[in-house]
Short mmCIF file of C-alpha atoms in Angstrom, two decimals:
data_model
loop_
_atom_site.label_atom_id
_atom_site.label_comp_id
_atom_site.label_asym_id
_atom_site.label_seq_id
_atom_site.Cartn_x
_atom_site.Cartn_y
_atom_site.Cartn_z
CA MET A 1 -60.42 -10.53 124.72
CA GLY A 2 -60.80 -14.44 125.20
CA TYR A 3 -63.76 -16.83 126.35
CA LYS A 4 -65.45 -17.10 129.30
CA VAL A 5 -65.75 -21.10 129.36
CA VAL A 6 -67.52 -23.68 131.62
CA VAL A 7 -66.81 -27.34 132.14
CA ALA A 8 -69.39 -29.29 133.34
CA GLY A 9 -68.72 -32.47 134.85
CA ALA A 10 -64.89 -31.45 135.77
CA THR A 11 -64.35 -33.84 138.53
CA GLY A 12 -65.44 -36.80 135.83
CA ASN A 13 -63.03 -38.97 133.65
CA VAL A 14 -63.50 -36.92 130.64
CA GLY A 15 -64.34 -33.19 132.55
CA ARG A 16 -60.44 -33.37 133.75
CA GLU A 17 -59.22 -34.03 130.58
CA MET A 18 -61.27 -31.06 129.00
CA LEU A 19 -59.49 -29.01 131.74
CA ASN A 20 -56.07 -30.26 131.43
CA ILE A 21 -56.37 -29.43 127.41
CA LEU A 22 -57.87 -26.13 127.13
CA ALA A 23 -54.63 -25.39 129.32
CA GLU A 24 -52.57 -27.58 127.29
CA ARG A 25 -53.52 -25.89 123.78
CA GLN A 26 -53.78 -22.24 125.20
CA PHE A 27 -57.36 -22.16 124.60
CA PRO A 28 -58.14 -18.01 124.37
CA VAL A 29 -59.87 -17.83 128.45
CA ASP A 30 -60.77 -14.95 130.31
CA GLU A 31 -62.46 -16.87 132.66
CA ILE A 32 -63.46 -20.29 133.94
CA ALA A 33 -65.89 -22.06 135.63
CA ALA A 34 -65.48 -25.98 136.77
CA LEU A 35 -69.41 -27.38 137.22
CA ALA A 36 -70.28 -30.70 139.63
CA SER A 37 -73.18 -32.36 141.07
CA ARG A 38 -73.91 -30.92 144.61
CA ARG A 39 -72.35 -34.42 146.09
CA SER A 40 -68.84 -33.31 143.93
CA LEU A 41 -69.28 -29.40 145.08
CA GLY A 42 -65.89 -27.76 146.64
CA THR A 43 -63.71 -30.49 144.74
CA GLU A 44 -60.74 -29.21 143.26
CA CYS A 45 -59.80 -29.71 139.64
CA SER A 46 -57.03 -28.10 138.10
CA PHE A 47 -56.62 -26.26 134.88
CA GLY A 48 -52.81 -25.52 134.31
CA ASP A 49 -51.52 -23.84 137.39
CA LYS A 50 -54.85 -22.68 138.47
CA THR A 51 -56.52 -24.67 141.09
CA LEU A 52 -60.53 -24.30 140.37
CA THR A 53 -62.86 -25.06 143.11
CA THR A 54 -66.01 -26.66 141.54
CA GLN A 55 -69.75 -24.97 141.48
CA ASP A 56 -72.88 -26.55 141.64
CA LEU A 57 -74.65 -27.17 137.96
CA ASP A 58 -77.95 -27.07 139.42
CA THR A 59 -77.66 -23.23 140.58
CA PHE A 60 -75.08 -22.17 137.94
CA ASP A 61 -76.20 -18.71 136.12
CA PHE A 62 -74.60 -19.29 132.29
CA THR A 63 -75.38 -15.63 131.58
CA GLY A 64 -72.20 -13.88 129.34
CA TRP A 65 -70.66 -16.81 129.68
CA ASP A 66 -69.33 -18.10 125.86
CA ILE A 67 -69.12 -22.00 125.57
CA ALA A 68 -70.17 -24.62 127.83
CA LEU A 69 -68.21 -28.70 127.49
CA PHE A 70 -70.51 -30.64 128.77
CA ALA A 71 -69.27 -34.07 130.35
CA ILE A 72 -72.08 -35.17 132.36
CA GLY A 73 -73.99 -37.80 130.56
CA SER A 74 -77.41 -38.08 128.90
CA GLU A 75 -80.13 -37.89 131.84
CA ALA A 76 -78.11 -34.56 133.58
CA THR A 77 -77.70 -33.12 130.04
CA GLU A 78 -81.72 -33.11 128.84
CA LYS A 79 -81.40 -30.90 132.16
CA TYR A 80 -79.04 -28.26 131.41
CA ALA A 81 -78.25 -27.62 128.21
CA PRO A 82 -81.55 -26.04 127.06
CA LYS A 83 -80.55 -23.75 130.34
CA ALA A 84 -77.00 -23.04 128.57
CA ALA A 85 -78.18 -22.61 125.36
CA LYS A 86 -81.29 -20.37 126.62
CA ALA A 87 -78.68 -18.21 128.34
CA GLY A 88 -76.92 -17.84 125.62
CA CYS A 89 -73.87 -20.19 126.10
CA VAL A 90 -72.90 -22.34 123.64
CA VAL A 91 -72.87 -26.08 124.46
CA ILE A 92 -70.43 -28.81 123.12
CA ASP A 93 -71.69 -31.74 124.44
CA ASN A 94 -70.41 -35.21 124.67
CA SER A 95 -73.28 -37.16 125.64
CA SER A 96 -75.32 -38.97 123.13
CA LEU A 97 -78.63 -37.02 123.83
CA TYR A 98 -78.10 -35.01 120.64
CA ARG A 99 -75.78 -36.72 118.61
CA TYR A 100 -78.62 -37.50 116.02
CA ASP A 101 -80.77 -34.59 116.35
CA PRO A 102 -80.96 -33.20 113.00
CA ASP A 103 -80.84 -29.68 114.19
CA VAL A 104 -77.25 -30.40 115.70
CA PRO A 105 -74.21 -30.39 114.43
CA LEU A 106 -71.97 -33.13 114.64
CA VAL A 107 -68.64 -32.48 114.45
CA VAL A 108 -64.86 -33.73 114.06
CA PRO A 109 -62.89 -30.30 113.42
CA GLU A 110 -60.62 -33.01 110.89
CA VAL A 111 -63.88 -33.91 109.19
CA ASN A 112 -66.49 -31.86 109.19
CA PRO A 113 -65.56 -28.47 110.32
CA GLU A 114 -68.10 -26.39 108.42
CA ALA A 115 -70.98 -28.06 110.11
CA VAL A 116 -69.98 -26.14 113.12
CA ASP A 117 -71.79 -23.11 111.32
CA GLY A 118 -75.03 -25.01 112.45
CA TYR A 119 -74.84 -24.27 115.72
CA ALA A 120 -77.29 -21.77 116.06
CA LYS A 121 -80.65 -23.27 115.53
CA LYS A 122 -80.29 -24.87 119.39
CA ASN A 123 -77.46 -23.16 119.99
CA ILE A 124 -75.70 -26.81 121.00
CA ILE A 125 -73.06 -28.77 119.03
CA ALA A 126 -72.42 -32.97 119.33
CA ASN A 127 -69.77 -34.44 120.09
CA PRO A 128 -69.71 -38.05 118.49
CA ASN A 129 -68.56 -41.15 120.30
CA CYS A 130 -65.53 -41.67 121.36
CA SER A 131 -65.10 -45.44 118.54
CA THR A 132 -66.78 -43.39 115.74
CA ALA A 133 -64.50 -40.00 116.30
CA GLN A 134 -61.22 -41.62 115.87
CA MET A 135 -62.41 -44.02 112.37
CA VAL A 136 -63.79 -40.90 110.67
CA VAL A 137 -60.73 -38.86 111.16
CA ALA A 138 -58.86 -42.14 109.27
CA LEU A 139 -61.98 -42.47 106.33
CA LYS A 140 -61.97 -38.77 105.48
CA PRO A 141 -59.42 -38.81 103.37
CA LEU A 142 -59.82 -41.79 101.67
CA HIS A 143 -63.45 -41.04 101.17
CA ASP A 144 -62.30 -37.93 99.75
CA ARG A 145 -59.77 -39.60 97.18
CA ALA A 146 -61.63 -42.80 96.36
CA ARG A 147 -64.81 -42.70 97.78
CA ILE A 148 -66.06 -45.17 100.38
CA LYS A 149 -68.35 -48.44 99.85
CA ARG A 150 -68.31 -49.85 102.72
CA VAL A 151 -66.61 -50.37 106.26
CA VAL A 152 -66.43 -53.43 108.21
CA VAL A 153 -64.82 -52.39 111.88
CA SER A 154 -64.01 -54.46 114.88
CA THR A 155 -63.15 -52.33 117.80
CA TYR A 156 -61.39 -52.87 121.34
CA GLN A 157 -62.46 -50.59 123.52
CA SER A 158 -60.82 -49.82 126.73
CA VAL A 159 -62.71 -49.68 130.14
CA SER A 160 -62.07 -46.04 130.24
CA GLY A 161 -64.77 -45.33 128.06
CA SER A 162 -67.38 -46.62 130.67
CA GLY A 163 -66.20 -44.17 133.54
CA LYS A 164 -63.90 -44.30 136.60
CA ASP A 165 -65.99 -47.58 138.31
CA ALA A 166 -65.15 -49.62 135.44
CA MET A 167 -60.98 -48.82 135.50
CA ASP A 168 -61.41 -49.57 139.50
CA GLU A 169 -63.24 -53.06 138.92
CA LEU A 170 -60.52 -53.59 135.58
CA TRP A 171 -57.70 -52.68 138.56
CA ASP A 172 -59.62 -54.64 141.62
CA GLN A 173 -60.51 -57.99 139.19
CA THR A 174 -56.95 -57.98 138.38
CA LYS A 175 -55.30 -58.01 142.02
CA GLY A 176 -58.19 -60.29 143.00
CA MET A 177 -57.03 -63.09 140.31
CA TYR A 178 -53.35 -63.09 142.69
CA VAL A 179 -55.05 -62.08 145.86
CA PRO A 180 -56.67 -65.09 147.92
CA GLY A 181 -60.11 -63.13 149.37
CA GLN A 182 -59.46 -59.83 147.20
CA GLU A 183 -61.39 -61.71 144.31
CA LYS A 184 -63.96 -58.84 142.85
CA GLU A 185 -67.59 -60.04 141.14
CA PRO A 186 -68.26 -58.15 138.26
CA ASN A 187 -70.65 -55.24 138.63
CA VAL A 188 -70.14 -52.68 135.61
CA TYR A 189 -69.87 -55.58 132.83
CA PRO A 190 -72.06 -58.32 132.80
CA LYS A 191 -68.65 -60.85 132.70
CA GLN A 192 -65.67 -60.35 134.12
CA ILE A 193 -62.98 -57.58 131.98
CA ALA A 194 -59.96 -59.36 133.70
CA PHE A 195 -58.18 -61.83 131.24
CA ASN A 196 -61.01 -60.86 129.25
CA VAL A 197 -62.86 -59.43 126.01
CA ILE A 198 -66.73 -59.11 126.34
CA PRO A 199 -68.55 -58.32 122.78
CA HIS A 200 -70.87 -55.99 124.31
CA ILE A 201 -70.75 -52.23 124.67
CA ASP A 202 -74.09 -50.61 125.58
CA LYS A 203 -77.58 -52.14 125.25
CA PHE A 204 -78.64 -54.71 122.79
CA MET A 205 -81.10 -53.61 120.16
CA GLU A 206 -83.96 -55.61 118.34
CA ASP A 207 -81.66 -56.78 115.28
CA GLY A 208 -78.89 -58.59 117.53
CA SER A 209 -76.35 -55.56 117.42
CA THR A 210 -75.72 -52.76 120.11
CA LYS A 211 -76.44 -49.48 120.63
CA GLU A 212 -72.16 -48.84 120.74
CA GLU A 213 -72.07 -50.61 117.00
CA TRP A 214 -75.46 -48.90 115.90
CA LYS A 215 -73.73 -44.80 117.48
CA MET A 216 -70.84 -45.72 114.55
CA VAL A 217 -72.98 -46.51 112.00
CA ALA A 218 -75.49 -43.14 112.28
CA GLU A 219 -72.89 -40.92 113.22
CA THR A 220 -70.35 -41.92 110.25
CA LYS A 221 -73.20 -41.08 108.14
CA LYS A 222 -74.00 -38.33 109.82
CA ILE A 223 -69.80 -36.80 109.94
CA VAL A 224 -68.47 -38.44 106.72
CA ASP A 225 -71.28 -39.13 103.78
CA PRO A 226 -74.89 -40.99 104.31
CA LYS A 227 -74.06 -43.51 101.47
CA ILE A 228 -71.10 -45.29 103.40
CA LYS A 229 -72.79 -48.75 104.95
CA VAL A 230 -70.91 -49.75 107.66
CA THR A 231 -70.98 -52.40 110.27
CA ALA A 232 -69.83 -52.76 113.68
CA THR A 233 -68.79 -55.08 116.60
CA CYS A 234 -67.60 -53.35 119.25
CA VAL A 235 -65.83 -55.54 122.46
CA ARG A 236 -64.45 -54.29 125.69
CA VAL A 237 -60.87 -55.11 126.67
CA PRO A 238 -58.75 -55.07 129.73
CA VAL A 239 -57.13 -51.88 128.88
CA PHE A 240 -57.32 -48.67 130.75
CA VAL A 241 -57.40 -46.31 128.24
CA GLY A 242 -56.97 -46.36 124.73
CA HIS A 243 -59.32 -47.53 122.20
CA SER A 244 -58.11 -49.72 118.97
CA GLU A 245 -60.27 -50.70 115.79
CA ALA A 246 -59.07 -52.97 112.80
CA ILE A 247 -60.91 -51.40 109.95
CA ASN A 248 -61.39 -53.35 106.66
CA ILE A 249 -62.51 -50.13 103.62
CA GLU A 250 -64.17 -50.94 100.41
CA PHE A 251 -64.00 -48.28 97.78
CA GLU A 252 -65.57 -47.08 94.44
CA ASP A 253 -62.46 -46.87 92.97
CA PHE A 254 -59.24 -48.63 93.37
CA LEU A 255 -56.66 -47.42 95.62
CA ASP A 256 -52.99 -48.56 96.15
CA GLU A 257 -51.72 -49.19 100.09
CA ASP A 258 -49.13 -47.09 99.43
CA GLU A 259 -51.06 -44.03 98.02
CA ALA A 260 -53.22 -44.89 100.92
CA ARG A 261 -50.48 -44.59 103.64
CA ASP A 262 -48.66 -41.25 101.85
CA ILE A 263 -52.53 -39.42 102.33
CA LEU A 264 -52.96 -40.51 105.44
CA ARG A 265 -49.43 -39.27 106.37
CA GLU A 266 -50.61 -35.67 105.40
CA ALA A 267 -53.84 -35.68 106.61
CA PRO A 268 -54.72 -33.81 110.09
CA GLY A 269 -54.67 -35.69 113.66
CA ILE A 270 -52.77 -38.80 111.78
CA LEU A 271 -49.69 -40.23 112.49
CA VAL A 272 -48.27 -42.94 110.20
CA VAL A 273 -46.15 -45.52 112.11
CA ASP A 274 -46.39 -48.26 109.74
CA LYS A 275 -43.04 -50.49 109.01
CA ARG A 276 -43.45 -53.98 108.43
CA GLU A 277 -41.44 -55.29 111.26
CA ASP A 278 -41.86 -56.04 115.31
CA GLY A 279 -43.51 -53.42 116.79
CA GLY A 280 -43.55 -51.37 113.31
CA TYR A 281 -47.08 -50.20 114.77
CA VAL A 282 -48.73 -48.47 117.52
CA THR A 283 -51.12 -50.05 120.30
CA PRO A 284 -53.00 -48.60 123.04
CA VAL A 285 -50.50 -48.25 125.49
CA GLU A 286 -48.50 -45.76 123.68
CA CYS A 287 -51.60 -43.85 122.52
CA VAL A 288 -51.93 -42.60 125.73
CA GLY A 289 -52.11 -39.32 126.40
CA ASP A 290 -51.43 -38.18 122.80
CA TYR A 291 -53.67 -36.26 120.40
CA ALA A 292 -53.15 -37.85 117.51
CA THR A 293 -54.80 -40.63 116.14
CA PHE A 294 -52.84 -43.45 114.77
CA ILE A 295 -52.84 -45.91 111.74
CA SER A 296 -50.62 -48.98 111.09
CA ARG A 297 -50.74 -52.29 109.33
CA ILE A 298 -51.81 -50.35 106.51
CA ARG A 299 -52.20 -53.16 103.46
CA GLN A 300 -54.07 -54.46 100.66
CA ASP A 301 -57.08 -56.90 101.11
CA SER A 302 -57.18 -58.74 97.72
CA THR A 303 -60.17 -60.55 98.73
CA ILE A 304 -62.48 -57.58 97.62
CA GLU A 305 -61.98 -55.63 94.44
CA ASN A 306 -60.66 -52.28 96.09
CA GLY A 307 -59.88 -52.64 99.92
CA ILE A 308 -57.68 -51.37 101.85
CA ASN A 309 -57.29 -52.73 105.91
CA LEU A 310 -55.50 -50.71 108.11
CA TRP A 311 -55.13 -50.37 112.36
CA CYS A 312 -56.60 -47.79 114.32
CA VAL A 313 -55.75 -46.62 118.05
CA SER A 314 -56.36 -43.19 119.73
CA ASP A 315 -56.12 -42.12 123.37
CA ASN A 316 -60.49 -42.54 123.93
CA LEU A 317 -60.10 -39.62 126.76
CA ARG A 318 -58.66 -37.18 124.23
CA LYS A 319 -59.53 -37.33 120.73
CA GLY A 320 -62.38 -40.07 121.30
CA ALA A 321 -63.74 -37.01 123.83
CA ALA A 322 -61.79 -34.14 125.74
CA LEU A 323 -59.69 -33.24 122.70
CA ASN A 324 -62.36 -33.52 120.27
CA ALA A 325 -64.36 -31.06 122.32
CA VAL A 326 -61.83 -28.63 122.70
CA GLN A 327 -61.30 -29.10 119.37
CA ILE A 328 -64.78 -28.20 118.68
CA ALA A 329 -64.86 -25.00 120.89
CA GLU A 330 -61.39 -23.65 118.82
CA THR A 331 -62.88 -24.04 115.13
CA LEU A 332 -66.60 -22.14 116.80
CA GLY A 333 -64.23 -20.18 117.63
CA ASN A 334 -62.01 -19.42 114.85
CA ARG A 335 -65.07 -19.65 112.05
CA VAL A 336 -68.14 -17.89 114.28
CA LEU A 337 -67.69 -16.19 117.38
CA LYS A 338 -64.49 -14.55 116.86
CA LYS A 339 -63.59 -13.43 120.09
CA ALA A 340 -59.95 -14.20 119.85
#
């Protein structure tokens, strides 16, 4: 027997990717339901060679369903996730609502698969922020070897992280730069995103950091090790899909760059492309549609005693969201539910 799976928010960027990845990875599905808000009711979605018609999230009965992948934002999740969980359906939530709840595991399967076992307290598992997910995949195997003291990360995050309207805004603004009369003023973002970079993702906090930067700090501590110090600067860039990160890592013990490269080559979920020549690294354009987190530019940092620099790139709609959610479902099935 397989699982009865629900995808809530099936018409959005992440929801569609969840359906694609469930099919690609041949997740053992006996029955699947695509849910959406009433304004998207009846929209068709692809699931492998099948076409699904969306059902109404508001009236859907979760009783008898095994797993629900949520990609509907925090406000809607707050309303519908407890309803699904109470009906016995395990919710894997892509929003930020439950990430910092001590009774809800925050899981990246390559890093802390055992955390899935704690799902039963609320019948909910949280998916981390997209920028955190790819970073901790790279940090964990290095932390196991040399213990990380501090991480300094600068992100270069694509507009798809803000949703379809943001992707449209980048497209329209880019066209408007060349076509008189088609200029597009900022709407999704506070400043022009085309041919520009914006050092501002999510809301500003009292200490001057943004919520996105705070998320990377808090989530890394919860997923990997609360002792790791993290400081982040998160930047939106005019890229449609694919987040990039320049990461500086300070260790307790010395770690040679060659050993770091070998460790990362053997680590799950990672592909190392690190040639010291023109084009010997991965950029966002090349990572789109791929499952892997790509690591390049691995090198010693000579300004601190035990330091390594690296470049980390991943498809944020996949590893940063949909893929990680499906991997959590796989881990939950293998470790706990064991139906298929």
